Coordinates of C-alpha atoms and ligand atoms in Angstrom, one line a residue:
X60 CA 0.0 0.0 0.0
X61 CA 1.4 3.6 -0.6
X62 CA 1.7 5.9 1.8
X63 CA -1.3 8.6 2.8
X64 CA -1.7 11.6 4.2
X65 CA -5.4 12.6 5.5
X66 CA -7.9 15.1 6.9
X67 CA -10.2 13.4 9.4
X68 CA -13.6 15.7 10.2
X69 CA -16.1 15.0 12.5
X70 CA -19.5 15.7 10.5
X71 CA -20.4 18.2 13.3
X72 CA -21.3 21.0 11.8
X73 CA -19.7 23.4 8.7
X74 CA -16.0 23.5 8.4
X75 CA -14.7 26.7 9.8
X76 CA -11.4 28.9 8.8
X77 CA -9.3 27.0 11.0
X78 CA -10.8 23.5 10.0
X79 CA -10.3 24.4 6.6
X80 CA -6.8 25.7 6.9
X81 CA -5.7 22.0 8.9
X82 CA -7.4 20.6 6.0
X83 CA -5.1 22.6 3.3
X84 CA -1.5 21.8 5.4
X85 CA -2.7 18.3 5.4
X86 CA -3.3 18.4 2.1
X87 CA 0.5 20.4 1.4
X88 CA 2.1 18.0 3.2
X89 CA 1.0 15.1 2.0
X90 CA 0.8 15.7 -1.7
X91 CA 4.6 17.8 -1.2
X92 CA 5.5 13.9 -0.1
X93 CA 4.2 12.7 -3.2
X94 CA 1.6 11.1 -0.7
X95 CA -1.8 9.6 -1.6
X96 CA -4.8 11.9 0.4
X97 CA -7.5 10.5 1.9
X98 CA -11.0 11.9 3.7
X99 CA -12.2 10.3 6.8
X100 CA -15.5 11.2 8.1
X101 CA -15.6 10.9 11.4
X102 CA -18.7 10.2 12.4
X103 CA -18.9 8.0 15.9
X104 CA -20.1 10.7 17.8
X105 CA -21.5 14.5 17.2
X106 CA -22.5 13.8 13.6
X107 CA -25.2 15.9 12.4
X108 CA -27.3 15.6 9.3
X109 CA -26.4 17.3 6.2
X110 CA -22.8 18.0 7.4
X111 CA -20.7 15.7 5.7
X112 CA -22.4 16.9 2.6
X113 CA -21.3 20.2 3.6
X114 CA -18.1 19.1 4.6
X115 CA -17.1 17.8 1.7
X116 CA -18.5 20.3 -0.6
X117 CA -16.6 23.0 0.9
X118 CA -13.1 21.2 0.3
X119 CA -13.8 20.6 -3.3
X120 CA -14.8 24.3 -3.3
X121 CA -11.2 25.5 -2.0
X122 CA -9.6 22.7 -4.3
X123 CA -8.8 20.0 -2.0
X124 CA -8.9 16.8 -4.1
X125 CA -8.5 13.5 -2.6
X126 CA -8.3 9.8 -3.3
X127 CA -10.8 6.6 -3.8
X128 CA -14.0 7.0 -1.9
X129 CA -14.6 9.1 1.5
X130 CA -14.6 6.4 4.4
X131 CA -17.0 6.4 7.6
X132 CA -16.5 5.7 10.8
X133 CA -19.8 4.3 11.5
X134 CA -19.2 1.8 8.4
X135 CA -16.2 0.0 10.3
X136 CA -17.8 -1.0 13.8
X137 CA -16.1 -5.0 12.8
X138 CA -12.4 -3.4 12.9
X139 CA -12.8 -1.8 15.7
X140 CA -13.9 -4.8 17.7
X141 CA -11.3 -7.0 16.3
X142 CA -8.9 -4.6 17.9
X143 CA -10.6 -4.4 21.2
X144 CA -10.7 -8.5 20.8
X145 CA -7.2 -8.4 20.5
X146 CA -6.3 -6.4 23.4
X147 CA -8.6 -8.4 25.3
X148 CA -7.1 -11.5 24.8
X149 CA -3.8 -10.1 25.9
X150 CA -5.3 -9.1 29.2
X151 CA -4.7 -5.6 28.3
X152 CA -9.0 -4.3 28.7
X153 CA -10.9 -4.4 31.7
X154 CA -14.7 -2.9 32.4
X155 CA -15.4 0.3 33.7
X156 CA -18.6 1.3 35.6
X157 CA -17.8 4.9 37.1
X158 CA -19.9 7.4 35.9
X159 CA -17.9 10.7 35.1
X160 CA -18.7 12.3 38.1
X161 CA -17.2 9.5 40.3
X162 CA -14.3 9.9 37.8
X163 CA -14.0 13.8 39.0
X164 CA -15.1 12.7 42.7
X165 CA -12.2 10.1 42.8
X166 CA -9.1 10.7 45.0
X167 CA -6.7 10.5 42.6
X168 CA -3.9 8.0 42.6
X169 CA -1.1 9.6 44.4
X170 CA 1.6 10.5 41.5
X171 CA -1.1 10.7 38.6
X172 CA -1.2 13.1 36.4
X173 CA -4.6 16.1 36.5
X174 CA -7.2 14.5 34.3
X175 CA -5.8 10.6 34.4
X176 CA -8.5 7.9 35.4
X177 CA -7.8 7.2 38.6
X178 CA -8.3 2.9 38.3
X179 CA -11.0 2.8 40.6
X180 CA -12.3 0.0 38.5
X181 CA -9.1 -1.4 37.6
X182 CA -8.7 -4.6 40.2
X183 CA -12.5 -5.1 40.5
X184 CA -13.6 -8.8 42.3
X185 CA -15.5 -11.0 40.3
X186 CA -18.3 -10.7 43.1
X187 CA -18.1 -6.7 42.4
X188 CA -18.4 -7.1 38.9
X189 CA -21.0 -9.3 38.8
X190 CA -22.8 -6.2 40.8
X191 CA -21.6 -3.4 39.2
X192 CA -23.2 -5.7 35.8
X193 CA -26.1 -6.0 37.2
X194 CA -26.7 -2.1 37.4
X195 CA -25.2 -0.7 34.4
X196 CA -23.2 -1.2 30.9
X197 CA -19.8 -1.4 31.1
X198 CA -17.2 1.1 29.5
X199 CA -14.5 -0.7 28.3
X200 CA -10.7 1.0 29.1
X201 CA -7.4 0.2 28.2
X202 CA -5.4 -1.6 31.1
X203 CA -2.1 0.6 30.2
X204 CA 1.2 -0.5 31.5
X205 CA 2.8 2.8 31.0
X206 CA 2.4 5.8 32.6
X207 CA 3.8 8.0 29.8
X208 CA 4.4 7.8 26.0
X209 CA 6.9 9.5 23.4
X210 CA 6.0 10.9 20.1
X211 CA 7.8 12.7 17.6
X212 CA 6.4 15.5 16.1
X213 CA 7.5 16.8 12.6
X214 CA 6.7 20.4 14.6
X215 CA 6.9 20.6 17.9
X216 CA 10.0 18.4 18.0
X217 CA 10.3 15.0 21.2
X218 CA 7.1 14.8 23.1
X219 CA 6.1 13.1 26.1
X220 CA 2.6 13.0 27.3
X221 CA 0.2 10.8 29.7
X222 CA -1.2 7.5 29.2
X223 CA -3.9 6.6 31.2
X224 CA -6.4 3.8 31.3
X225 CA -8.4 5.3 28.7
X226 CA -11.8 4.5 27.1
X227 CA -11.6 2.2 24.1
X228 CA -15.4 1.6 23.5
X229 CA -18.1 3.7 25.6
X230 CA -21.0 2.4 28.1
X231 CA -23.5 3.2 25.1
X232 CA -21.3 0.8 22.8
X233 CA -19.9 3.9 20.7
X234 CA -16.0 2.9 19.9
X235 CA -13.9 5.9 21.4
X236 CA -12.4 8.6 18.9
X237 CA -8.9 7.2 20.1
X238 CA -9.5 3.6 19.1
X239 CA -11.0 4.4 16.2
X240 CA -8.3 6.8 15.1
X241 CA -5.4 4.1 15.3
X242 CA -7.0 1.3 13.6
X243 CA -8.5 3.5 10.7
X244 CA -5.1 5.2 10.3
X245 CA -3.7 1.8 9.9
X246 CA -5.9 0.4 8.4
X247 CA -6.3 2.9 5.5
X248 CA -1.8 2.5 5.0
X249 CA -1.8 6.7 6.4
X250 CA 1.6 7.1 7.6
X251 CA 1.4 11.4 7.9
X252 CA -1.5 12.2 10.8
X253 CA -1.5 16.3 10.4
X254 CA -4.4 18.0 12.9
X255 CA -4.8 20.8 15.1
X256 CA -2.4 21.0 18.1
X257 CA -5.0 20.4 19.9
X258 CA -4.6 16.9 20.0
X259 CA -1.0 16.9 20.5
X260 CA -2.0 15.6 24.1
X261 CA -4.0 12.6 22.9
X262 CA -1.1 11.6 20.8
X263 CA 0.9 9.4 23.4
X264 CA -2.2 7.5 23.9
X265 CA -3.1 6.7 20.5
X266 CA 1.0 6.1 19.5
X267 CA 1.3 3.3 22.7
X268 CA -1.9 2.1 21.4
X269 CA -1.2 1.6 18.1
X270 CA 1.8 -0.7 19.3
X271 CA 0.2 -2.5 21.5
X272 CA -1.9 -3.8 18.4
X273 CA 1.5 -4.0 16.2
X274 CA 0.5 -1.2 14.3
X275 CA 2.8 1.1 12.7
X276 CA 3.3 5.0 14.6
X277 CA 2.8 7.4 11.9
X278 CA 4.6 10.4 11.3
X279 CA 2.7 13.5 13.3
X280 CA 2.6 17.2 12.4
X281 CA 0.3 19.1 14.9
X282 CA -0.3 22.4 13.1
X283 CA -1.0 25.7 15.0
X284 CA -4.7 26.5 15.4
X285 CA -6.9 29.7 14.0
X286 CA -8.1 31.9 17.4
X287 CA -10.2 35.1 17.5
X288 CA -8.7 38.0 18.9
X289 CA -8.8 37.1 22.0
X290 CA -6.8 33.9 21.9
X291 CA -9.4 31.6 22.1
X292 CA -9.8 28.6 19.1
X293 CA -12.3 30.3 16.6
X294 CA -15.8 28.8 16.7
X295 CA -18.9 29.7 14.9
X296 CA -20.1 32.4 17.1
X297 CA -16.9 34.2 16.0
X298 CA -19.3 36.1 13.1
X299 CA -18.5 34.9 9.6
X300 CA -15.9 32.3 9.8
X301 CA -17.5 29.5 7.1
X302 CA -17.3 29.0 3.6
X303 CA -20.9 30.1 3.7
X304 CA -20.7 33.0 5.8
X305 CA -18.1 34.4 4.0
X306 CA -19.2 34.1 1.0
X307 CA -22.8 35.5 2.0
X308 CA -20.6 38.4 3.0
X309 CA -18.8 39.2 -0.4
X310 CA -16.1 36.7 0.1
X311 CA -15.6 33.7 -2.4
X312 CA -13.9 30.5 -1.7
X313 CA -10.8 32.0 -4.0
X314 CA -10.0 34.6 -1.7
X315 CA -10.6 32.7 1.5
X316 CA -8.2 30.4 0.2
X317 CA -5.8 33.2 0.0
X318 CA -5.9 34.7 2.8
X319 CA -5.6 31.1 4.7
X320 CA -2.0 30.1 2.3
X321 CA -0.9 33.7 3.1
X322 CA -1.3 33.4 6.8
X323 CA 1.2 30.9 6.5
X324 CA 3.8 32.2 4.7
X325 CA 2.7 30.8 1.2
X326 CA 1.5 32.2 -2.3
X327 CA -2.1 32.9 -2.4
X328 CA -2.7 32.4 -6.2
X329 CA -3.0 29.2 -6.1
X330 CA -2.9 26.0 -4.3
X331 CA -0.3 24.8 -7.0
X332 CA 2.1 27.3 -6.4
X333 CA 1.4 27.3 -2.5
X334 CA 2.5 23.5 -2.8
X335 CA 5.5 24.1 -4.4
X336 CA 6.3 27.0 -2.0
X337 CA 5.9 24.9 0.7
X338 CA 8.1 23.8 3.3
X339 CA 7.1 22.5 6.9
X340 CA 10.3 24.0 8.8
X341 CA 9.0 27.4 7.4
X342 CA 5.5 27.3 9.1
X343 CA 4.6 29.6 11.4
X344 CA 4.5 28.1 14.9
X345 CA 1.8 30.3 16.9
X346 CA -1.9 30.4 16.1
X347 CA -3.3 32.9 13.3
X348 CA -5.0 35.4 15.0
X349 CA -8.4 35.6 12.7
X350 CA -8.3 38.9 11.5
X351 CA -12.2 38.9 10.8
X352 CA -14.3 40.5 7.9
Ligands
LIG686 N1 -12.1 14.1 14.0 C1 -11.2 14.9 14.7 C2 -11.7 16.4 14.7 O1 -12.3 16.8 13.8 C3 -9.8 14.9 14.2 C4 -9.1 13.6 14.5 C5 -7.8 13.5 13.9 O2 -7.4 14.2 12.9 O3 -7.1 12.6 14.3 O4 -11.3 17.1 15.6

């Protein structure tokens, strides 16, 4: 299989400016790579009607192509359970009954990092499960056997971040984002994983995850986020900040698309000349402040 590159929305809602801008550096570094590009929609949880449609529409509108057909989360419930079949055979699952307001109401464990599950139903009886059964689904969580993971990031350089017992597959039966992220990405051969630095955090997890299962680590790039002006990640309530909007306003996709390749460094004529213009040690590191229309 040949190596891919990806952007991997969740069908929440319309693509905003700094959606749309991960989307294009995805799409820079994996066609400057001579990579395939493929579109995941990710669609587990928070999908709304209509917004794939929306989604997709958009891209093609600012000239994103990509390759073969657009794959859905909701479509590949069998791989995911093979996975979670897998680590449960090695031991490596266990059940989880807290609600997440036992979670916060836990002492922590002494040592463990803000935010970390604390184990409370790590070591459970068999008499205590059988209980805790009677009264509500389980959660399933990864038994990890590390408290920390190292990444490499084509940006932000050697990173170390928490792994905790996390979810793999929900009390409602939804497969967690975090599962499902490793075992599409290598499933679907994508060795590039560019995103929001947002998730920089969750990478450790999904990286000691993916060898668990014998999966290859892809090669990350966490790119800087858009903000408003007053620092905080853009969202829709920030006034016109979707294809739609901005268009509605006297804006076309053209000249979003220019003003996103020039807020990072690039030409803005095109998204040819922007990919051969491009090089990932000359990104800019901090967050594009959203100037606004
Ligand atoms: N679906 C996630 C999001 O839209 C992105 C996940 C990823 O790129 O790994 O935030």
């Amino acid at each position: 299989m040949t190596s891919a590159g990806r952007f991997a929305p969740s069908p929440s809602g319309e693509l905003h400016v700094g959606n749309l801008r991960t989307a294009l550096l995805a799409w820079l570094f994996a066609r400057s790579t001579g990579r395939r590009f493929l579109l995941r929609v990710e669609d587990l949880d928070r999908a709304r009607a209509g917004a794939e449609a929306e989604q997709l529409r958009d891209l093609a509108a600012l000239g994103v192509t990509w390759d073969g057909a657009v794959v859905r989360q909701t479509d590949r419930e069998p791989l995911y359970t093979a996975a979670i079949t897998e680590l449960a055979a090695a031991g490596l699952t266990y059940e989880c009954f807290c609600t997440r307001r036992e979670i916060q109401e836990a002492p922590s464990a002494p040592h463990a990092p803000q935010g970390a599950y604390p184990g409370t139903c790590r070591e459970l009886s068999t008499a205590e499960l059988e209980f805790k059964r009677s009264a509500r689904p389980a959660a399933i969580r990864l038994r990890s056997t590390v408290a920390e993971w190292p990444v490499q990031d084509t940006l932000h350089g050697a990173y170390t971040g928490v792994v905790d017992d996390f979810v793999l597959r929900r009390n409602d039966g939804v497969t967690a984002y975090n599962l499902a992220v490793v075992v599409d990405d290598a499933d679907q051969g994508i060795d590039q994983v560019v995103r929001g630095d947002d998730l920089l955090p969750s990478t450790p997890r999904q990286a000691y995850l993916a060898s668990l299962l014998h999966m290859p680590v892809p090669e990350y790039a966490h790119v800087p986020l858009v903000v408003n002006s007053d620092g905080a990640r853009l969202a829709k309530r920030d006034g016109a900040v979707t294809l739609g909007d901005l268009a509605a306003v006297g804006i076309p996709a053209g000249a979003v698309r220019r003003m996103i390749l020039e807020s990072l460094g690039l030409p803005g004529e095109s998204l040819e000349s922007a990919l051969e213009a491009f090089d990932p040690a000359a990104l800019p590191r901090e967050p594009w402040v959203w100037p606004g229309v």
